[in-house]
Amino acid sequence: MPLRKLVAGNWKMHGLSSDLDEIRAIAARAREYPNVDVALCVPATLIDRAARAAPGFPIGGQDVHFAEKGAFTGCASAFMLRDAGASLTIVGHSERREAQRESDADVRAKAEAALSARLDVILCVGESLEVRDRGGAVETVIAQLGKSLPQELLSGAELAVAYEPIWAIGTGKIPTNAEIAEMHGAIRGDLIDRYGPDGREIRILYGGSVNPSNAAEIFSVADVDGALVGGASLEAADFIPIVAAAAS
Ligand code: PEP
């Protein structure tokens, strides 16, 4: 039985008050596809206003600190995101793993903190082009999962995994269907090994240059339970056709 699809937008460092109308438009048009879960992960500064602008529509953050509070200048905790109106968060995005030097252990701690705060989590993994070219993609991603997945699944919040090949993010390049199928199949096997039958219910999203033209084909691949979408999530005109592809 295929899992219900989740299409989440990652707005990265984009989004001002002037973009709230776009969020309203995305939320309104997403309601036309009730068989798909849709969410937008916006900058922390916009969570509160986005949640108020689109009541009932899932708004998420893009990172959390692992601690609940404390002397961590510039950071926001999972409880703070929830308090601002978020219902989910991304953790372990490759842009943070690279630029902020986040380790797998950091990502695990963030995922566990977010789930404890009842935020749904999208945990990102993915290989570099160099690793893909030398044939180590599956091994690398499974090793990342081994060290960054939460130790246990907590009820009350949902974990999803996003496979995001680093070389496909924002580049217009995407893996072949066979490469996506191989990776998602390996991730599914690992989730079942780790969590037992619950591992079958964890959605595995594909992320990296998803757009209205390639979404339907990507969603047709086995074990692709949705998408994490960057650039094409900024405007309803691009994002909603991707949601529509997930619905059909
Ligand atoms: C992302 O950054 O998570 C992403 C998938 O970006 P893009 O869709 O722009 O490749």
PDB file of C-alpha atoms and ligand atoms in Angstrom:
ATOM      1  CA  MET A   1       0.000   0.000   0.000  1.00  0.00           C
ATOM      2  CA  PRO A   2       1.697   3.290  -1.063  1.00  0.00           C
ATOM      3  CA  LEU A   3       2.116   5.865   1.676  1.00  0.00           C
ATOM      4  CA  ARG A   4       0.284   9.176   1.459  1.00  0.00           C
ATOM      5  CA  LYS A   5       2.664  11.617  -0.228  1.00  0.00           C
ATOM      6  CA  LEU A   6       4.252  14.609   1.477  1.00  0.00           C
ATOM      7  CA  VAL A   7       5.423  17.588  -0.576  1.00  0.00           C
ATOM      8  CA  ALA A   8       7.395  20.055   1.534  1.00  0.00           C
ATOM      9  CA  GLY A   9       8.890  23.325   0.352  1.00  0.00           C
ATOM     10  CA  ASN A  10      12.228  24.551   1.670  1.00  0.00           C
ATOM     11  CA  TRP A  11      12.322  28.313   1.316  1.00  0.00           C
ATOM     12  CA  LYS A  12      15.931  28.493   2.557  1.00  0.00           C
ATOM     13  CA  MET A  13      16.915  32.150   3.181  1.00  0.00           C
ATOM     14  CA  HIS A  14      14.000  33.595   1.243  1.00  0.00           C
ATOM     15  CA  GLY A  15      10.878  35.189   2.658  1.00  0.00           C
ATOM     16  CA  LEU A  16       9.738  38.594   3.887  1.00  0.00           C
ATOM     17  CA  SER A  17       6.384  40.034   4.935  1.00  0.00           C
ATOM     18  CA  SER A  18       5.776  40.788   1.286  1.00  0.00           C
ATOM     19  CA  ASP A  19       5.799  37.022   0.595  1.00  0.00           C
ATOM     20  CA  LEU A  20       2.922  36.194   2.946  1.00  0.00           C
ATOM     21  CA  ASP A  21       0.437  36.504   0.082  1.00  0.00           C
ATOM     22  CA  GLU A  22       2.343  33.775  -1.765  1.00  0.00           C
ATOM     23  CA  ILE A  23       2.131  31.546   1.315  1.00  0.00           C
ATOM     24  CA  ARG A  24      -1.626  32.220   1.501  1.00  0.00           C
ATOM     25  CA  ALA A  25      -1.952  31.307  -2.182  1.00  0.00           C
ATOM     26  CA  ILE A  26       0.045  28.082  -1.774  1.00  0.00           C
ATOM     27  CA  ALA A  27      -2.007  27.081   1.284  1.00  0.00           C
ATOM     28  CA  ALA A  28      -5.306  27.803  -0.473  1.00  0.00           C
ATOM     29  CA  ARG A  29      -4.398  25.898  -3.633  1.00  0.00           C
ATOM     30  CA  ALA A  30      -2.876  22.971  -1.679  1.00  0.00           C
ATOM     31  CA  ARG A  31      -6.344  22.373  -0.194  1.00  0.00           C
ATOM     32  CA  GLU A  32      -7.479  21.341  -3.686  1.00  0.00           C
ATOM     33  CA  TYR A  33      -5.366  18.173  -3.218  1.00  0.00           C
ATOM     34  CA  PRO A  34      -6.624  16.637   0.027  1.00  0.00           C
ATOM     35  CA  ASN A  35      -4.858  13.311  -0.619  1.00  0.00           C
ATOM     36  CA  VAL A  36      -1.408  14.963  -0.374  1.00  0.00           C
ATOM     37  CA  ASP A  37       0.252  16.473   2.708  1.00  0.00           C
ATOM     38  CA  VAL A  38       1.801  19.839   1.851  1.00  0.00           C
ATOM     39  CA  ALA A  39       4.034  22.010   4.036  1.00  0.00           C
ATOM     40  CA  LEU A  40       6.371  24.991   3.756  1.00  0.00           C
ATOM     41  CA  CYS A  41       9.586  25.306   5.773  1.00  0.00           C
ATOM     42  CA  VAL A  42      10.323  29.010   6.007  1.00  0.00           C
ATOM     43  CA  PRO A  43      13.013  31.116   7.731  1.00  0.00           C
ATOM     44  CA  ALA A  44      12.581  31.225  11.524  1.00  0.00           C
ATOM     45  CA  THR A  45      11.748  34.936  11.319  1.00  0.00           C
ATOM     46  CA  LEU A  46       8.686  34.197   9.184  1.00  0.00           C
ATOM     47  CA  ILE A  47       7.216  31.180  11.031  1.00  0.00           C
ATOM     48  CA  ASP A  48       4.890  33.133  13.287  1.00  0.00           C
ATOM     49  CA  ARG A  49       3.519  35.359  10.538  1.00  0.00           C
ATOM     50  CA  ALA A  50       3.252  32.496   8.041  1.00  0.00           C
ATOM     51  CA  ALA A  51       1.330  30.355  10.545  1.00  0.00           C
ATOM     52  CA  ARG A  52      -1.066  33.240  11.219  1.00  0.00           C
ATOM     53  CA  ALA A  53      -1.421  34.023   7.507  1.00  0.00           C
ATOM     54  CA  ALA A  54      -2.394  30.445   6.644  1.00  0.00           C
ATOM     55  CA  PRO A  55      -4.192  28.929   9.652  1.00  0.00           C
ATOM     56  CA  GLY A  56      -4.210  25.144   9.604  1.00  0.00           C
ATOM     57  CA  PHE A  57      -1.562  24.918   6.902  1.00  0.00           C
ATOM     58  CA  PRO A  58       1.653  23.222   8.130  1.00  0.00           C
ATOM     59  CA  ILE A  59       4.521  25.673   8.513  1.00  0.00           C
ATOM     60  CA  GLY A  60       7.954  24.421   9.450  1.00  0.00           C
ATOM     61  CA  GLY A  61      11.440  25.574  10.331  1.00  0.00           C
ATOM     62  CA  GLN A  62      14.675  24.620   8.590  1.00  0.00           C
ATOM     63  CA  ASP A  63      16.808  23.772  11.631  1.00  0.00           C
ATOM     64  CA  VAL A  64      16.595  23.526  15.419  1.00  0.00           C
ATOM     65  CA  HIS A  65      19.122  23.553  18.216  1.00  0.00           C
ATOM     66  CA  PHE A  66      19.335  20.314  20.208  1.00  0.00           C
ATOM     67  CA  ALA A  67      18.940  22.066  23.567  1.00  0.00           C
ATOM     68  CA  GLU A  68      15.656  23.353  24.946  1.00  0.00           C
ATOM     69  CA  LYS A  69      17.165  26.699  25.992  1.00  0.00           C
ATOM     70  CA  GLY A  70      20.464  28.159  27.119  1.00  0.00           C
ATOM     71  CA  ALA A  71      23.525  30.136  26.110  1.00  0.00           C
ATOM     72  CA  PHE A  72      23.402  29.447  22.374  1.00  0.00           C
ATOM     73  CA  THR A  73      23.501  32.855  20.724  1.00  0.00           C
ATOM     74  CA  GLY A  74      21.638  33.052  17.457  1.00  0.00           C
ATOM     75  CA  CYS A  75      19.960  29.635  17.743  1.00  0.00           C
ATOM     76  CA  ALA A  76      16.324  28.600  18.165  1.00  0.00           C
ATOM     77  CA  SER A  77      15.105  25.499  19.998  1.00  0.00           C
ATOM     78  CA  ALA A  78      12.414  23.099  18.875  1.00  0.00           C
ATOM     79  CA  PHE A  79      10.126  24.433  21.608  1.00  0.00           C
ATOM     80  CA  MET A  80      10.652  27.965  20.279  1.00  0.00           C
ATOM     81  CA  LEU A  81       9.697  26.869  16.772  1.00  0.00           C
ATOM     82  CA  ARG A  82       6.572  25.184  18.112  1.00  0.00           C
ATOM     83  CA  ASP A  83       5.764  28.231  20.171  1.00  0.00           C
ATOM     84  CA  ALA A  84       6.046  30.362  17.018  1.00  0.00           C
ATOM     85  CA  GLY A  85       3.532  28.123  15.222  1.00  0.00           C
ATOM     86  CA  ALA A  86       5.682  25.508  13.459  1.00  0.00           C
ATOM     87  CA  SER A  87       4.510  21.905  13.254  1.00  0.00           C
ATOM     88  CA  LEU A  88       7.602  20.480  11.566  1.00  0.00           C
ATOM     89  CA  THR A  89      11.267  21.131  10.871  1.00  0.00           C
ATOM     90  CA  ILE A  90      14.011  20.078   8.510  1.00  0.00           C
ATOM     91  CA  VAL A  91      17.231  18.805  10.131  1.00  0.00           C
ATOM     92  CA  GLY A  92      20.555  17.866   8.550  1.00  0.00           C
ATOM     93  CA  HIS A  93      20.153  19.729   5.270  1.00  0.00           C
ATOM     94  CA  SER A  94      23.426  19.419   3.328  1.00  0.00           C
ATOM     95  CA  GLU A  95      23.770  23.209   3.228  1.00  0.00           C
ATOM     96  CA  ARG A  96      23.943  23.140   7.038  1.00  0.00           C
ATOM     97  CA  ARG A  97      26.067  19.988   7.199  1.00  0.00           C
ATOM     98  CA  GLU A  98      28.579  21.759   4.931  1.00  0.00           C
ATOM     99  CA  ALA A  99      28.444  25.453   5.840  1.00  0.00           C
ATOM    100  CA  GLN A 100      27.734  25.017   9.580  1.00  0.00           C
ATOM    101  CA  ARG A 101      29.809  21.814   9.834  1.00  0.00           C
ATOM    102  CA  GLU A 102      26.972  19.865  11.376  1.00  0.00           C
ATOM    103  CA  SER A 103      27.939  16.271  12.095  1.00  0.00           C
ATOM    104  CA  ASP A 104      25.708  13.204  11.992  1.00  0.00           C
ATOM    105  CA  ALA A 105      25.702  13.270  15.808  1.00  0.00           C
ATOM    106  CA  ASP A 106      24.466  16.889  15.751  1.00  0.00           C
ATOM    107  CA  VAL A 107      21.723  15.925  13.308  1.00  0.00           C
ATOM    108  CA  ARG A 108      20.613  13.018  15.504  1.00  0.00           C
ATOM    109  CA  ALA A 109      20.484  15.288  18.571  1.00  0.00           C
ATOM    110  CA  LYS A 110      18.439  17.867  16.651  1.00  0.00           C
ATOM    111  CA  ALA A 111      16.035  15.233  15.322  1.00  0.00           C
ATOM    112  CA  GLU A 112      15.515  13.786  18.798  1.00  0.00           C
ATOM    113  CA  ALA A 113      14.978  17.254  20.293  1.00  0.00           C
ATOM    114  CA  ALA A 114      12.441  18.157  17.624  1.00  0.00           C
ATOM    115  CA  LEU A 115      10.484  14.901  17.942  1.00  0.00           C
ATOM    116  CA  SER A 116      10.436  15.329  21.744  1.00  0.00           C
ATOM    117  CA  ALA A 117       8.922  18.782  21.207  1.00  0.00           C
ATOM    118  CA  ARG A 118       6.289  17.126  18.943  1.00  0.00           C
ATOM    119  CA  LEU A 119       7.631  18.681  15.764  1.00  0.00           C
ATOM    120  CA  ASP A 120       7.524  16.406  12.734  1.00  0.00           C
ATOM    121  CA  VAL A 121      11.022  15.993  11.321  1.00  0.00           C
ATOM    122  CA  ILE A 122      12.372  15.814   7.777  1.00  0.00           C
ATOM    123  CA  LEU A 123      15.888  14.423   8.178  1.00  0.00           C
ATOM    124  CA  CYS A 124      18.123  14.955   5.132  1.00  0.00           C
ATOM    125  CA  VAL A 125      20.883  12.704   3.858  1.00  0.00           C
ATOM    126  CA  GLY A 126      22.732  12.629   0.545  1.00  0.00           C
ATOM    127  CA  GLU A 127      26.045  12.038  -1.161  1.00  0.00           C
ATOM    128  CA  SER A 128      28.471  14.335  -2.989  1.00  0.00           C
ATOM    129  CA  LEU A 129      29.161  13.956  -6.707  1.00  0.00           C
ATOM    130  CA  GLU A 130      32.618  12.615  -5.954  1.00  0.00           C
ATOM    131  CA  VAL A 131      31.116   9.838  -3.810  1.00  0.00           C
ATOM    132  CA  ARG A 132      28.456   9.079  -6.458  1.00  0.00           C
ATOM    133  CA  ASP A 133      31.146   8.907  -9.187  1.00  0.00           C
ATOM    134  CA  ARG A 134      33.262   6.427  -7.259  1.00  0.00           C
ATOM    135  CA  GLY A 135      30.276   4.157  -6.642  1.00  0.00           C
ATOM    136  CA  GLY A 136      29.917   4.827  -2.901  1.00  0.00           C
ATOM    137  CA  ALA A 137      26.536   6.608  -2.818  1.00  0.00           C
ATOM    138  CA  VAL A 138      24.419   3.916  -1.143  1.00  0.00           C
ATOM    139  CA  GLU A 139      27.084   2.979   1.372  1.00  0.00           C
ATOM    140  CA  THR A 140      27.636   6.646   2.306  1.00  0.00           C
ATOM    141  CA  VAL A 141      23.947   7.453   2.732  1.00  0.00           C
ATOM    142  CA  ILE A 142      23.288   4.324   4.804  1.00  0.00           C
ATOM    143  CA  ALA A 143      26.265   5.213   7.023  1.00  0.00           C
ATOM    144  CA  GLN A 144      24.860   8.758   7.434  1.00  0.00           C
ATOM    145  CA  LEU A 145      21.491   7.306   8.421  1.00  0.00           C
ATOM    146  CA  GLY A 146      23.124   4.939  10.901  1.00  0.00           C
ATOM    147  CA  LYS A 147      24.644   7.864  12.763  1.00  0.00           C
ATOM    148  CA  SER A 148      21.942  10.522  12.348  1.00  0.00           C
ATOM    149  CA  LEU A 149      18.580   8.758  12.712  1.00  0.00           C
ATOM    150  CA  PRO A 150      16.953   9.095  16.128  1.00  0.00           C
ATOM    151  CA  GLN A 151      17.559   6.139  18.454  1.00  0.00           C
ATOM    152  CA  GLU A 152      13.827   5.548  18.764  1.00  0.00           C
ATOM    153  CA  LEU A 153      10.619   6.750  17.186  1.00  0.00           C
ATOM    154  CA  LEU A 154       8.472   8.765  19.538  1.00  0.00           C
ATOM    155  CA  SER A 155       4.746   8.693  19.103  1.00  0.00           C
ATOM    156  CA  GLY A 156       3.081  12.052  18.604  1.00  0.00           C
ATOM    157  CA  ALA A 157       5.458  13.308  15.919  1.00  0.00           C
ATOM    158  CA  GLU A 158       6.420  11.899  12.563  1.00  0.00           C
ATOM    159  CA  LEU A 159       9.845  11.257  11.118  1.00  0.00           C
ATOM    160  CA  ALA A 160      10.446  11.475   7.358  1.00  0.00           C
ATOM    161  CA  VAL A 161      13.765  10.981   5.568  1.00  0.00           C
ATOM    162  CA  ALA A 162      14.725  13.141   2.575  1.00  0.00           C
ATOM    163  CA  TYR A 163      17.257  11.708   0.150  1.00  0.00           C
ATOM    164  CA  GLU A 164      18.930  14.763  -1.336  1.00  0.00           C
ATOM    165  CA  PRO A 165      21.986  14.097  -3.494  1.00  0.00           C
ATOM    166  CA  ILE A 166      24.112  17.188  -2.877  1.00  0.00           C
ATOM    167  CA  TRP A 167      25.010  17.456  -6.558  1.00  0.00           C
ATOM    168  CA  ALA A 168      21.318  17.637  -7.501  1.00  0.00           C
ATOM    169  CA  ILE A 169      20.396  20.526  -5.193  1.00  0.00           C
ATOM    170  CA  GLY A 170      19.783  23.712  -7.145  1.00  0.00           C
ATOM    171  CA  THR A 171      21.700  22.415 -10.170  1.00  0.00           C
ATOM    172  CA  GLY A 172      18.959  21.115 -12.469  1.00  0.00           C
ATOM    173  CA  LYS A 173      20.669  17.692 -12.446  1.00  0.00           C
ATOM    174  CA  ILE A 174      18.783  14.695 -11.102  1.00  0.00           C
ATOM    175  CA  PRO A 175      19.675  11.034 -10.628  1.00  0.00           C
ATOM    176  CA  THR A 176      18.186   8.480 -12.996  1.00  0.00           C
ATOM    177  CA  ASN A 177      15.022   6.691 -11.921  1.00  0.00           C
ATOM    178  CA  ALA A 178      17.103   3.564 -11.338  1.00  0.00           C
ATOM    179  CA  GLU A 179      19.491   5.466  -9.061  1.00  0.00           C
ATOM    180  CA  ILE A 180      16.595   6.937  -7.080  1.00  0.00           C
ATOM    181  CA  ALA A 181      14.928   3.513  -6.816  1.00  0.00           C
ATOM    182  CA  GLU A 182      18.158   1.879  -5.650  1.00  0.00           C
ATOM    183  CA  MET A 183      18.744   4.530  -2.979  1.00  0.00           C
ATOM    184  CA  HIS A 184      15.163   4.694  -1.716  1.00  0.00           C
ATOM    185  CA  GLY A 185      15.017   0.880  -1.585  1.00  0.00           C
ATOM    186  CA  ALA A 186      18.222   0.805   0.457  1.00  0.00           C
ATOM    187  CA  ILE A 187      16.905   3.512   2.809  1.00  0.00           C
ATOM    188  CA  ARG A 188      13.627   1.592   3.255  1.00  0.00           C
ATOM    189  CA  GLY A 189      15.571  -1.573   4.128  1.00  0.00           C
ATOM    190  CA  ASP A 190      17.647   0.313   6.668  1.00  0.00           C
ATOM    191  CA  LEU A 191      14.570   1.895   8.276  1.00  0.00           C
ATOM    192  CA  ILE A 192      12.938  -1.527   8.642  1.00  0.00           C
ATOM    193  CA  ASP A 193      16.153  -3.032  10.070  1.00  0.00           C
ATOM    194  CA  ARG A 194      16.303  -0.223  12.611  1.00  0.00           C
ATOM    195  CA  TYR A 195      12.665   0.348  13.567  1.00  0.00           C
ATOM    196  CA  GLY A 196      10.940  -2.905  12.570  1.00  0.00           C
ATOM    197  CA  PRO A 197       7.511  -2.669  10.883  1.00  0.00           C
ATOM    198  CA  ASP A 198       7.312   1.055  11.811  1.00  0.00           C
ATOM    199  CA  GLY A 199      10.104   1.569   9.292  1.00  0.00           C
ATOM    200  CA  ARG A 200       7.610   0.799   6.512  1.00  0.00           C
ATOM    201  CA  GLU A 201       5.503   3.824   7.501  1.00  0.00           C
ATOM    202  CA  ILE A 202       8.311   6.407   7.411  1.00  0.00           C
ATOM    203  CA  ARG A 203       8.018   8.555   4.312  1.00  0.00           C
ATOM    204  CA  ILE A 204      11.109   8.796   2.126  1.00  0.00           C
ATOM    205  CA  LEU A 205      11.163  12.042   0.149  1.00  0.00           C
ATOM    206  CA  TYR A 206      13.332  12.770  -2.846  1.00  0.00           C
ATOM    207  CA  GLY A 207      14.909  16.251  -2.998  1.00  0.00           C
ATOM    208  CA  GLY A 208      17.085  17.939  -5.595  1.00  0.00           C
ATOM    209  CA  SER A 209      15.911  19.987  -8.586  1.00  0.00           C
ATOM    210  CA  VAL A 210      12.310  18.736  -8.463  1.00  0.00           C
ATOM    211  CA  ASN A 211      10.176  20.889 -10.757  1.00  0.00           C
ATOM    212  CA  PRO A 212       6.756  20.747 -12.453  1.00  0.00           C
ATOM    213  CA  SER A 213       8.242  18.931 -15.480  1.00  0.00           C
ATOM    214  CA  ASN A 214      10.014  16.091 -13.686  1.00  0.00           C
ATOM    215  CA  ALA A 215       7.833  15.608 -10.588  1.00  0.00           C
ATOM    216  CA  ALA A 216       5.397  13.030 -12.015  1.00  0.00           C
ATOM    217  CA  GLU A 217       8.212  10.789 -13.189  1.00  0.00           C
ATOM    218  CA  ILE A 218      10.045  11.027  -9.861  1.00  0.00           C
ATOM    219  CA  PHE A 219       6.835  10.222  -7.945  1.00  0.00           C
ATOM    220  CA  SER A 220       6.355   7.109 -10.081  1.00  0.00           C
ATOM    221  CA  VAL A 221       9.557   5.558  -8.653  1.00  0.00           C
ATOM    222  CA  ALA A 222       9.105   2.893  -5.970  1.00  0.00           C
ATOM    223  CA  ASP A 223       9.503   4.111  -2.377  1.00  0.00           C
ATOM    224  CA  VAL A 224       9.351   7.795  -3.347  1.00  0.00           C
ATOM    225  CA  ASP A 225       6.774   9.049  -0.845  1.00  0.00           C
ATOM    226  CA  GLY A 226       7.001  12.715  -1.696  1.00  0.00           C
ATOM    227  CA  ALA A 227       9.481  15.502  -2.304  1.00  0.00           C
ATOM    228  CA  LEU A 228      11.471  18.195  -0.563  1.00  0.00           C
ATOM    229  CA  VAL A 229      11.452  21.107  -2.981  1.00  0.00           C
ATOM    230  CA  GLY A 230      13.723  24.161  -2.860  1.00  0.00           C
ATOM    231  CA  GLY A 231      13.623  26.710  -5.686  1.00  0.00           C
ATOM    232  CA  ALA A 232      10.355  25.481  -7.169  1.00  0.00           C
ATOM    233  CA  SER A 233       8.517  25.950  -3.847  1.00  0.00           C
ATOM    234  CA  LEU A 234       8.819  29.738  -3.774  1.00  0.00           C
ATOM    235  CA  GLU A 235       5.825  30.402  -5.991  1.00  0.00           C
ATOM    236  CA  ALA A 236       2.450  28.693  -6.170  1.00  0.00           C
ATOM    237  CA  ALA A 237       2.736  28.628  -9.970  1.00  0.00           C
ATOM    238  CA  ASP A 238       5.640  26.155  -9.727  1.00  0.00           C
ATOM    239  CA  PHE A 239       4.883  24.428  -6.437  1.00  0.00           C
ATOM    240  CA  ILE A 240       1.230  23.532  -6.926  1.00  0.00           C
ATOM    241  CA  PRO A 241       1.823  21.532 -10.145  1.00  0.00           C
ATOM    242  CA  ILE A 242       4.293  19.438  -8.118  1.00  0.00           C
ATOM    243  CA  VAL A 243       1.584  18.880  -5.487  1.00  0.00           C
ATOM    244  CA  ALA A 244      -0.831  17.978  -8.300  1.00  0.00           C
ATOM    245  CA  ALA A 245       1.687  15.432  -9.644  1.00  0.00           C
ATOM    246  CA  ALA A 246       1.880  13.864  -6.190  1.00  0.00           C
ATOM    247  CA  ALA A 247      -1.914  13.667  -6.066  1.00  0.00           C
ATOM    248  CA  SER A 248      -2.334  11.723  -9.277  1.00  0.00           C
TER     249      SER A 248
HETATM  250  C1  PEP B   1      16.675  21.685  -1.161  1.00  0.00           C
HETATM  251  O1  PEP B   1      17.468  22.600  -0.924  1.00  0.00           O
HETATM  252  O2  PEP B   1      16.222  21.005  -0.237  1.00  0.00           O
HETATM  253  C2  PEP B   1      16.332  21.435  -2.545  1.00  0.00           C
HETATM  254  C3  PEP B   1      15.798  20.294  -2.840  1.00  0.00           C
HETATM  255  O3  PEP B   1      16.592  22.454  -3.443  1.00  0.00           O
HETATM  256  P1  PEP B   1      16.215  22.501  -5.018  1.00  0.00           P
HETATM  257  O4  PEP B   1      14.834  21.912  -5.174  1.00  0.00           O
HETATM  258  O5  PEP B   1      16.262  23.928  -5.374  1.00  0.00           O
HETATM  259  O6  PEP B   1      17.227  21.660  -5.724  1.00  0.00           O
END
